[in-house]
Amino acid sequence: MMDELSWETRGRAARFHREVDWSKVLDPYGIRRYGWHVLENLWEPGHHPASQAVKDLRIACLGDGSAVWPAAAQLLPFLVEAANDRALENRVAIVRMIDDIAVTGNTAAQATLAGEGRWYPHVDPAWQAAWDRAAPLLVPSRLDPVDVRAAKAAALGEAAGRADELIDVLRERCAREPDENVAGLLAESVGKLARHAAHRRDEALTWLRRLRDEEGVALHDLRDRAASGLELALTGHESGSAASGVRAAGTEAVPLDRELGAAVLGRVPFAHMLLSRGPASQRDVGLRLAASLMSRWRSAVPDLLPGVARRVDDAGSEHRALALRILAMCGPAARPFADRVAAHITEAEEPDAVARRNAIWALALMGDDRCVAPLARMLTEPDSGFHNDHSYGDGSTPWSGHEINLGEALAPFPAHAGTFLEPLLTRIRNARPDYRLGMYAIIRAWQRDGADLAPYFLDLLDRRDPLADVSALRRVHQGIVSERHRELLREKLVPTVPFLHEYPDRIDAFDFQKLTGDDGPLRTLLASLERPGDGAHQRALLLRVCSALGPAAAPMAGHLRATFLAGPIRESDDSALVAQALWRITGDPEEAQRVLRRADVTEYSRLSLLAEIAETHPSLAETVVPRLRDFCAQKTSPFGSGTFEVMWIARTLWKLTGDPRQAAPPLIELFHTCGPPGSARLTVLEPLALLAEVAAADPESVAPAIPALRALIDADERPVPHDQWRSVRDDDAQVTAARAVLDAATG
């Protein structure tokens, strides 16, 4: 892989390898490892790689924001280098991450993890020296954009170890700073540093008083910031800080807990106290703190759930809604309190709509049938409060409100699919096309979990019901429909080109062939494409039609060769599709391989087709399998990308060889490199599911993964991002998947 990198990238990569102890750059709550790519991606062009790198680095250094982990000291020199590189577009995010690490380093208790799984905020001992060395390099430059200067000015207020040196530097920069906001931030940082200065404190206070008392409208913001800096220097904390605000209803759990530091010896008893007595605002903070603790510690759930459940009947509707939301967060673990929750699912029993919706959501996640009728009614409401999206992003937003998810509410109830189908189909027909995919996923999940829905959809088709949904039918029907249904589907056929989005009452030629076995519409479509012209879309469609028809498209083989293979190949994507189409038409592996050899296609595209050919030509498998392993070795580095490709390779190796020793290594590596459940990218659940199948065939093949699997299952601190509504359920899902592998391996 290094051969593919530029000299500049190689130089940086060599320094990353040499100067960073990568054994310390870990996901602090899980088993994921990071490496040099996570730093190199900060310099990658395009927003996504750099943005994802910042998120990964933040997790490695800060976790959920409550502690400074060993990765922070290791990575800081390169984070500062990136923050000063004018070629990077995400410098503000990098500086703010450094600032957040420094804030945590200055406010978290200087303690290690306590016994019996209880947690105290802590700071890696190497952090302070690393920060003292790096801080002077973050002084704002006149060449920095104003937003970068502002971020740097704020961050430097946390450089307590260089206070005397930086006070003079920041005062000088403030005098020359043209932007009033940046100047104000510099003044405020001087106040923060004055708390720690041994020699420059009095000078800093005099300077801040002078700024505060200067007249002039143009200096209004600077004067306010100087006053704030002066208060910081004299009192040691900002007015209204979290340390003095445990009764503030809006206090976030992690900053509150960090400010409490080592003063509160047991957070679970403290949460009990807040939940059980005191004013309403105190109970609110108790609920939030309980949610935070349960999202982090498995042992906190049985301790705190009873106290949370008592707040379900609180006089305040906001407390009831929050308590019910927390019970929903805990899912099956909250089943002992299902009766209490069920008393809040009707308007007569619970007048508050948010609390009522949270009660229905909680029962759904418990798998309690009492939510079925009200949930079906909610499906008919245009503003039900449930979201249609079937994915969850990267989980970077703590306590996101976008987690009350329609798919997860309905998934536990395949036995009640008949109750939900009509309102769900109505919702599908009225939804935007790009929202329908998530709702179709619900139907497919019901079918997978034992509900036989094909007869229902065929009956709708028979009755010409307006809800007859052919997109749903093709997801649940196996085999070929009857001749009568074929003719009914023909009425819904779009004979020209496939739709870009799903339309419930229409079917294209490809799906018509799959459902009916009739390739007539595809042949008609092929005839219209025999002279495809130069349009990339038309060329790709022609090749797709030929691939779908297979031997039935034999008359087109010569046309494909003359159109695509005579002379230089115009597009690498075309060449892979041409090879696939010719293979499916002729069944000649040699011709397909010749096209691939002369084509400039990615190794993944090449191997995809070779693996397909090897399924029917075992002799080719002897050549393909080593190439799959070699390609996999490049992708399964704990520092690299390509997890989707590796998952495909693992499945392909298992399919081609049936050898657990071939399939297990990439799956074990994916277990160490994939993110936790709930993220948009490949998660640990998919490799663990296949690993369980492999373990059942050969328990010894998964032996290298056993210690990590046991560690995941036995951990008290959840190896998933904390302080999110999904934390408990995501953790439960990966524990279940890991236990399935262990059960298969141990019999």
Tab-separated table of C-alpha atoms in Angstrom, residues 287 305-314 319-372 374-375 377-378 386 413:
chain	number	residue	atom	x	y	z
A	287	LEU	CA	-32.901	11.460	35.629
A	305	LEU	CA	-33.977	1.495	36.860
A	306	PRO	CA	-36.333	1.247	39.896
A	307	GLY	CA	-35.685	4.893	40.801
A	308	VAL	CA	-36.261	5.988	37.211
A	309	ALA	CA	-39.448	3.900	37.013
A	310	ARG	CA	-40.876	5.696	40.063
A	311	ARG	CA	-40.602	8.979	38.180
A	312	VAL	CA	-42.940	7.589	35.475
A	313	ASP	CA	-45.789	8.725	37.752
A	314	ASP	CA	-44.240	12.112	38.567
A	319	HIS	CA	-40.318	14.238	34.195
A	320	ARG	CA	-42.775	11.523	33.166
A	321	ALA	CA	-41.739	11.851	29.523
A	322	LEU	CA	-38.021	11.740	30.383
A	323	ALA	CA	-38.424	8.741	32.706
A	324	LEU	CA	-40.366	6.836	30.044
A	325	ARG	CA	-37.723	7.740	27.459
A	326	ILE	CA	-35.017	6.310	29.733
A	327	LEU	CA	-36.991	3.084	30.231
A	328	ALA	CA	-37.274	2.859	26.433
A	329	MET	CA	-33.498	3.321	26.232
A	330	CYS	CA	-33.040	0.221	28.387
A	331	GLY	CA	-35.373	-1.950	26.264
A	332	PRO	CA	-35.842	-5.523	27.536
A	333	ALA	CA	-34.091	-4.710	30.830
A	334	ALA	CA	-37.064	-2.485	31.696
A	335	ARG	CA	-39.673	-5.255	31.292
A	336	PRO	CA	-40.276	-5.558	35.079
A	337	PHE	CA	-41.792	-2.062	34.866
A	338	ALA	CA	-43.944	-2.704	31.782
A	339	ASP	CA	-47.234	-2.487	33.727
A	340	ARG	CA	-46.289	0.945	35.027
A	341	VAL	CA	-45.402	2.052	31.494
A	342	ALA	CA	-48.597	0.589	29.999
A	343	ALA	CA	-50.637	2.888	32.230
A	344	HIS	CA	-49.459	5.828	30.102
A	345	ILE	CA	-50.281	4.733	26.542
A	346	THR	CA	-53.792	6.187	26.207
A	347	GLU	CA	-54.910	9.804	26.183
A	348	ALA	CA	-57.294	9.153	29.058
A	349	GLU	CA	-54.451	7.895	31.270
A	350	GLU	CA	-51.663	10.171	29.993
A	351	PRO	CA	-52.690	13.637	28.754
A	352	ASP	CA	-49.176	14.646	27.659
A	353	ALA	CA	-48.551	13.641	24.039
A	354	VAL	CA	-44.753	13.366	24.383
A	355	ALA	CA	-44.999	11.169	27.485
A	356	ARG	CA	-47.641	9.025	25.755
A	357	ARG	CA	-45.452	8.565	22.687
A	358	ASN	CA	-42.462	7.656	24.854
A	359	ALA	CA	-44.567	5.078	26.720
A	360	ILE	CA	-45.601	3.417	23.441
A	361	TRP	CA	-41.982	3.494	22.278
A	362	ALA	CA	-40.819	1.913	25.546
A	363	LEU	CA	-43.347	-0.945	25.326
A	364	ALA	CA	-42.363	-1.524	21.688
A	365	LEU	CA	-38.690	-1.884	22.569
A	366	MET	CA	-39.639	-4.262	25.386
A	367	GLY	CA	-41.587	-6.358	22.847
A	368	ASP	CA	-44.797	-5.870	24.854
A	369	ASP	CA	-47.963	-6.488	22.796
A	370	ARG	CA	-49.910	-3.805	24.617
A	371	CYS	CA	-48.313	-1.185	22.372
A	372	VAL	CA	-49.665	-2.770	19.156
A	374	PRO	CA	-51.847	2.483	19.864
A	375	LEU	CA	-48.806	2.050	17.620
A	377	ARG	CA	-53.103	4.227	15.336
A	378	MET	CA	-49.945	6.329	15.391
A	386	PHE	CA	-41.597	8.608	14.697
A	413	PHE	CA	-43.903	-7.675	16.040
